[in-house]
Coordinates of N, CA and C and ligand atoms in Angstrom, one line a residue:
X1 N 10.7 10.0 10.7 CA 9.3 10.0 10.1 C 9.3 8.8 9.1
X2 N 7.8 8.4 8.9 CA 7.9 7.5 8.2 C 6.8 7.8 6.7
X3 N 7.5 6.9 6.2 CA 5.6 6.9 5.0 C 5.2 5.7 4.5
X4 N 4.0 5.2 5.1 CA 3.2 4.1 4.5 C 2.1 4.9 3.9
X5 N 1.6 3.3 3.0 CA 0.6 4.0 2.2 C -0.9 2.6 2.3
X6 N -1.7 3.5 2.4 CA -3.3 2.5 2.2 C -4.0 2.6 1.4
X7 N -4.9 1.8 1.3 CA -6.2 1.7 0.8 C -7.7 2.0 2.2
X8 N -8.0 3.2 1.9 CA -9.4 3.3 3.1 C -10.9 3.3 1.7
X9 N -11.5 2.5 2.0 CA -12.9 2.0 1.4 C -13.8 2.9 2.4
X10 N -14.6 3.5 2.3 CA -15.6 4.4 3.1 C -17.4 4.1 2.5
X11 N -18.2 3.8 3.5 CA -19.3 3.7 2.9 C -20.3 4.8 2.9
X12 N -21.7 5.1 2.3 CA -22.0 6.1 2.7 C -22.3 7.0 3.1
X13 N -22.8 6.4 4.7 CA -22.4 7.1 6.2 C -21.4 7.9 6.6
X14 N -20.5 7.7 5.8 CA -18.9 8.1 6.3 C -18.8 8.9 5.3
X15 N -19.2 9.0 3.9 CA -18.2 9.5 3.1 C -18.6 11.4 3.3
X16 N -19.3 12.0 4.1 CA -19.4 13.7 4.2 C -18.6 14.0 5.3
X17 N -18.1 13.2 5.8 CA -17.0 13.2 7.6 C -15.8 13.7 7.2
X18 N -15.6 14.7 7.4 CA -14.1 15.5 7.6 C -12.9 14.8 7.7
X19 N -12.8 13.4 7.3 CA -11.8 12.3 8.1 C -10.3 13.1 7.5
X20 N -10.0 13.4 6.8 CA -8.6 13.4 6.2 C -8.8 14.7 7.0
X21 N -9.1 15.7 6.9 CA -9.2 17.0 7.8 C -8.4 16.2 9.6
X22 N -9.4 15.6 10.1 CA -8.9 15.4 11.2 C -7.6 14.9 11.7
X23 N -7.0 13.5 10.1 CA -5.6 13.0 10.3 C -4.6 14.0 9.9
X24 N -4.9 14.9 9.7 CA -3.9 16.6 9.7 C -3.9 17.2 11.0
X25 N -4.9 17.7 11.3 CA -4.9 18.1 12.7 C -4.8 17.5 13.8
X26 N -5.2 16.7 13.8 CA -5.7 16.1 15.3 C -4.2 15.3 15.7
X27 N -3.4 14.4 14.6 CA -2.3 13.3 14.4 C -1.5 13.7 14.2
X28 N -1.3 14.7 13.5 CA 0.0 16.1 13.0 C 0.8 14.7 11.4
X29 N -0.5 14.7 10.7 CA 0.4 13.4 9.7 C 0.3 14.8 8.5
X30 N 1.0 14.1 7.5 CA 1.0 14.5 6.7 C 0.6 13.3 5.4
X31 N -0.8 13.8 4.2 CA -1.3 13.0 3.5 C -1.4 13.7 2.3
X32 N -1.4 12.4 1.6 CA -1.3 12.6 -0.3 C -2.1 11.4 -0.8
X33 N -3.0 12.4 -1.5 CA -4.2 11.1 -2.1 C -3.4 11.0 -3.5
X34 N -2.8 9.6 -3.3 CA -2.4 8.8 -4.9 C -3.5 8.8 -5.8
X35 N -5.0 8.4 -5.3 CA -5.9 7.9 -6.4 C -7.5 8.5 -5.7
X36 N -8.5 8.4 -6.2 CA -9.4 8.7 -5.1 C -10.9 8.2 -6.6
X37 N -11.7 7.6 -5.7 CA -13.0 7.4 -6.7 C -14.1 7.2 -5.6
X38 N -14.7 8.9 -4.8 CA -15.9 8.8 -3.8 C -16.5 9.3 -4.5
X39 N -18.1 9.0 -4.4 CA -19.2 10.2 -4.2 C -20.1 9.9 -3.4
X40 N -21.3 10.3 -3.2 CA -22.0 10.1 -2.2 C -23.0 8.4 -2.0
X41 N -22.3 7.6 -2.8 CA -22.6 6.3 -2.8 C -21.4 5.6 -1.8
X42 N -20.0 6.2 -1.5 CA -19.3 5.7 -0.9 C -17.5 5.8 -1.6
X43 N -16.7 5.0 -1.7 CA -15.5 4.8 -2.5 C -14.5 4.7 -1.8
X44 N -13.4 4.5 -2.7 CA -12.2 4.6 -1.7 C -11.0 5.2 -2.4
X45 N -9.8 5.7 -1.5 CA -8.9 6.2 -1.3 C -7.6 5.8 -1.5
X46 N -6.7 6.1 -2.6 CA -5.4 5.4 -2.1 C -4.6 6.5 -1.5
X47 N -3.8 6.4 -0.3 CA -3.2 7.7 0.4 C -1.8 7.3 0.8
X48 N -0.8 8.1 0.6 CA 0.1 7.9 1.4 C 0.1 8.5 2.6
X49 N 0.6 8.4 4.0 CA 0.7 8.7 5.2 C 1.9 9.2 5.4
X50 N 2.2 10.0 5.9 CA 3.7 10.3 6.6 C 3.7 10.8 8.0
X51 N 4.4 10.3 8.5 CA 4.5 11.0 10.6 C 5.2 10.5 11.1
X52 N 5.1 10.1 12.4 CA 5.9 9.3 13.3 C 5.2 8.1 12.9
X53 N 6.2 7.0 13.1 CA 4.8 5.7 13.6 C 3.9 5.2 14.2
X54 N 4.3 6.2 15.4 CA 3.1 5.9 16.3 C 1.6 6.8 16.1
X55 N 2.6 8.3 15.4 CA 0.9 8.7 15.0 C 0.3 8.0 13.7
X56 N 0.8 7.8 12.9 CA 0.5 7.0 11.7 C -0.6 5.5 12.6
X57 N -0.1 5.2 13.7 CA -1.3 4.2 14.3 C -2.3 4.6 14.5
X58 N -2.0 5.6 15.5 CA -3.0 6.5 16.2 C -4.2 6.8 14.8
X59 N -3.6 7.1 13.6 CA -4.5 7.7 13.0 C -5.3 6.8 11.9
X60 N -4.6 5.7 12.2 CA -5.1 4.6 11.7 C -6.2 4.2 12.3
X61 N -5.7 3.7 13.6 CA -6.9 3.7 14.6 C -8.6 4.2 14.9
X62 N -8.1 6.1 14.2 CA -9.1 6.6 14.5 C -9.8 6.5 13.0
X63 N -9.4 6.0 11.7 CA -9.9 5.6 10.8 C -10.6 4.6 11.1
X64 N -10.6 3.5 11.8 CA -10.7 2.8 12.0 C -12.0 2.5 12.6
X65 N -11.9 3.4 14.1 CA -13.1 3.7 14.7 C -14.4 4.6 13.8
X66 N -13.6 5.3 13.1 CA -14.7 6.0 12.4 C -15.6 5.2 11.2
X67 N -15.2 3.9 11.3 CA -16.3 2.8 10.4 C -15.2 2.8 8.9
X68 N -13.8 3.3 8.9 CA -13.3 3.3 7.7 C -12.7 2.2 7.3
X69 N -12.4 1.1 6.1 CA -11.9 0.2 6.6 C -10.3 0.5 5.5
X70 N -9.6 0.0 6.7 CA -8.0 0.6 6.3 C -7.6 -0.7 5.8
X71 N -6.7 -1.0 4.9 CA -5.9 -1.9 4.6 C -4.5 -1.5 3.9
X72 N -3.3 -2.4 4.1 CA -2.0 -1.4 3.8 C -1.9 -1.6 2.3
X73 N -1.5 -0.7 2.0 CA -1.5 -0.8 0.2 C -0.2 -2.6 -0.2
X74 N 0.2 -2.7 0.5 CA 1.2 -4.0 -0.3 C 0.1 -5.1 0.2
X75 N -0.7 -5.0 0.9 CA -1.9 -6.3 0.7 C -2.1 -6.8 -0.9
X76 N -2.0 -5.9 -1.8 CA -2.8 -6.1 -3.0 C -1.8 -6.2 -4.0
X77 N -0.3 -6.1 -3.4 CA 0.9 -6.1 -4.2 C 0.9 -7.7 -4.2
X78 N 0.8 -8.8 -5.6 CA 0.9 -9.8 -5.6 C 1.8 -10.6 -6.4
X79 N 2.8 -11.5 -6.5 CA 3.1 -12.2 -7.6 C 3.1 -13.6 -8.1
X80 N 2.7 -13.7 -9.4 CA 2.4 -14.8 -9.8 C 3.3 -16.1 -10.1
X81 N 3.8 -16.8 -9.1 CA 4.4 -17.8 -9.7 C 4.7 -18.5 -10.7
X82 N 3.6 -18.6 -11.3 CA 3.4 -19.4 -12.7 C 3.7 -18.3 -13.9
X83 N 4.0 -17.0 -13.8 CA 4.8 -15.9 -14.7 C 6.1 -15.9 -14.5
X84 N 6.1 -15.8 -13.2 CA 7.7 -15.2 -12.7 C 9.0 -16.1 -13.6
X85 N 9.7 -15.6 -14.0 CA 10.5 -16.9 -15.0 C 12.0 -16.2 -14.2
X86 N 12.0 -15.6 -13.0 CA 13.2 -15.4 -11.8 C 14.1 -14.8 -12.4
X87 N 13.5 -13.7 -13.3 CA 15.1 -12.7 -14.7 C 16.3 -12.0 -13.5
X88 N 15.2 -11.4 -12.4 CA 15.7 -10.7 -11.5 C 15.8 -9.7 -11.4
X89 N 15.2 -9.1 -12.6 CA 15.1 -7.2 -12.9 C 14.7 -6.9 -11.6
X90 N 13.5 -7.5 -11.1 CA 12.2 -6.8 -9.7 C 13.9 -6.9 -8.4
X91 N 14.6 -6.9 -8.6 CA 16.0 -7.0 -7.5 C 16.4 -5.9 -7.4
X92 N 16.9 -5.6 -8.4 CA 17.5 -4.5 -7.6 C 16.6 -3.1 -8.2
X93 N 15.8 -3.0 -8.9 CA 14.8 -2.0 -8.5 C 14.1 -1.8 -7.0
X94 N 13.6 -2.6 -6.6 CA 12.9 -2.7 -5.5 C 13.4 -1.9 -4.3
X95 N 12.8 -1.0 -3.7 CA 13.5 0.4 -3.1 C 13.4 -0.6 -1.5
X96 N 12.9 -1.5 -1.7 CA 12.6 -2.3 -0.1 C 13.2 -3.4 -0.1
X97 N 14.2 -4.0 -0.8 CA 14.7 -4.9 -0.6 C 13.7 -6.3 -0.4
X98 N 12.5 -6.2 -1.0 CA 11.5 -7.1 -1.1 C 11.7 -8.2 -1.7
X99 N 12.7 -8.2 -2.8 CA 12.8 -9.5 -3.8 C 13.9 -10.2 -2.7
X100 N 14.6 -11.1 -3.3 CA 16.0 -12.3 -2.7 C 15.9 -13.7 -4.0
X101 N 17.1 -13.4 -4.0 CA 17.4 -14.5 -5.4 C 17.9 -15.9 -4.0
X102 N 17.2 -17.1 -4.8 CA 17.3 -18.0 -3.7 C 18.9 -18.8 -4.1
X103 N 19.4 -19.0 -3.1 CA 21.2 -19.7 -3.4 C 21.1 -21.0 -4.3
X104 N 19.8 -22.2 -3.2 CA 19.7 -23.0 -3.5 C 18.8 -23.2 -4.9
X105 N 18.0 -22.3 -5.1 CA 17.1 -22.9 -6.7 C 17.1 -21.4 -7.5
X106 N 18.3 -20.6 -7.1 CA 18.0 -19.8 -8.1 C 16.8 -19.3 -8.6
X107 N 15.6 -19.4 -7.8 CA 14.2 -18.5 -7.7 C 14.2 -17.5 -7.3
X108 N 13.4 -16.4 -7.4 CA 13.6 -14.9 -6.7 C 12.0 -15.3 -6.0
X109 N 12.2 -14.8 -4.7 CA 11.3 -14.8 -4.0 C 10.7 -13.5 -3.3
X110 N 9.7 -13.3 -3.2 CA 9.1 -12.5 -2.9 C 8.7 -12.0 -1.3
X111 N 8.8 -10.9 -0.9 CA 8.7 -10.9 0.8 C 7.8 -10.0 0.7
X112 N 6.7 -10.3 0.6 CA 5.3 -9.1 1.1 C 5.4 -8.4 2.0
X113 N 5.7 -8.9 3.4 CA 6.1 -7.8 4.3 C 6.9 -6.4 4.1
X114 N 8.2 -6.6 3.0 CA 8.9 -5.6 2.8 C 8.3 -4.6 2.1
X115 N 7.4 -4.6 1.4 CA 7.0 -4.2 0.1 C 6.2 -2.7 0.6
X116 N 6.7 -1.6 0.3 CA 6.1 -0.5 0.3 C 5.5 0.0 -0.3
X117 N 4.7 -1.2 -1.6 CA 3.5 -0.7 -2.7 C 4.2 0.5 -3.9
X118 N 5.6 0.6 -3.8 CA 5.8 1.9 -4.7 C 5.2 1.5 -6.2
X119 N 5.4 0.4 -6.9 CA 4.9 -0.2 -8.2 C 6.1 -0.4 -9.1
X120 N 7.3 0.3 -8.5 CA 8.4 0.2 -9.8 C 8.7 -1.8 -10.4
X121 N 8.5 -2.5 -9.3 CA 8.8 -3.9 -9.9 C 7.9 -4.3 -11.1
X122 N 6.4 -3.4 -10.9 CA 5.4 -3.9 -12.1 C 6.1 -3.6 -13.3
X123 N 6.5 -2.0 -13.4 CA 7.0 -1.4 -14.3 C 8.2 -2.4 -15.3
X124 N 8.8 -3.3 -14.5 CA 10.1 -3.9 -15.1 C 10.0 -5.4 -15.2
X125 N 9.1 -5.6 -14.4 CA 8.6 -7.3 -15.0 C 7.6 -7.5 -15.9
X126 N 9.1 -7.9 -17.3 CA 8.0 -8.1 -18.5 C 7.3 -9.0 -18.6
X127 N 7.6 -10.3 -17.9 CA 6.0 -11.4 -18.2 C 5.1 -10.9 -17.3
X128 N 5.2 -10.1 -16.5 CA 3.6 -9.2 -15.8 C 3.4 -10.5 -14.6
X129 N 4.5 -11.0 -14.3 CA 4.1 -11.7 -12.8 C 3.5 -10.7 -11.5
X130 N 3.9 -9.4 -11.8 CA 3.8 -8.8 -10.3 C 2.4 -7.6 -10.7
X131 N 1.9 -7.4 -9.7 CA 0.6 -7.1 -9.9 C 0.3 -6.0 -8.5
X132 N -0.6 -5.0 -8.9 CA -1.1 -4.2 -8.0 C -2.2 -3.7 -8.1
X133 N -3.3 -4.3 -7.3 CA -5.0 -4.5 -8.0 C -5.6 -3.9 -6.6
X134 N -6.2 -3.0 -6.9 CA -7.3 -2.0 -5.9 C -8.4 -1.9 -6.5
X135 N -8.9 -1.8 -7.5 CA -10.3 -1.4 -8.1 C -10.8 -2.5 -8.4
Ligands
LIG1 S1 10.9 -9.1 -12.7 FE1 9.4 -10.3 -12.8 S2 9.5 -12.7 -13.6 FE2 11.5 -11.2 -13.2 S3 12.5 -12.3 -11.1 FE3 10.5 -10.1 -10.5 S4 8.9 -11.3 -10.5 FE4 10.0 -12.6 -11.4
LIG2 S1 5.6 -2.7 -5.0 FE1 7.9 -1.5 -4.8 S2 8.4 -2.3 -3.1 FE2 6.9 -3.5 -3.4 S3 7.7 -5.1 -4.1 FE3 7.4 -4.0 -5.8 S4 9.1 -2.8 -6.1 FE4 9.8 -3.5 -4.3

């Protein structure tokens, strides 16, 4: 089982479709809605999907074929290099080992592809170099 977080964007034409119900029933996935802003004009959901990797892939494919724009949440996590002081506070707190202290330069590098968008680094980064901006 794997957990992944996504931002789903709905247009008004699909906002009343039973999409989350179908994700659970047809693809055997568990959904946890972390944040929602949906009304008759459309909207956005931040959602954690848990299930077998192959089923998550199928479920995301179903969403996209239904007209939902789906992006993995880590695409919205960013590091402002100008603010980062390479203090290293994020390295030990990150559960995904997405930060690395480069031996040559003593600079902290962010590996976005490893990030699972948990948000922990944002809380410990005192210069506010780490951001998760989705709304
Ligand atoms: S906690 Fe913030 S300032 Fe410190 S290394 Fe990480 S990103 Fe840079
Ligand atoms: S959001 Fe979580 S997983 Fe991503 S870099 Fe920060 S601490 Fe690591």
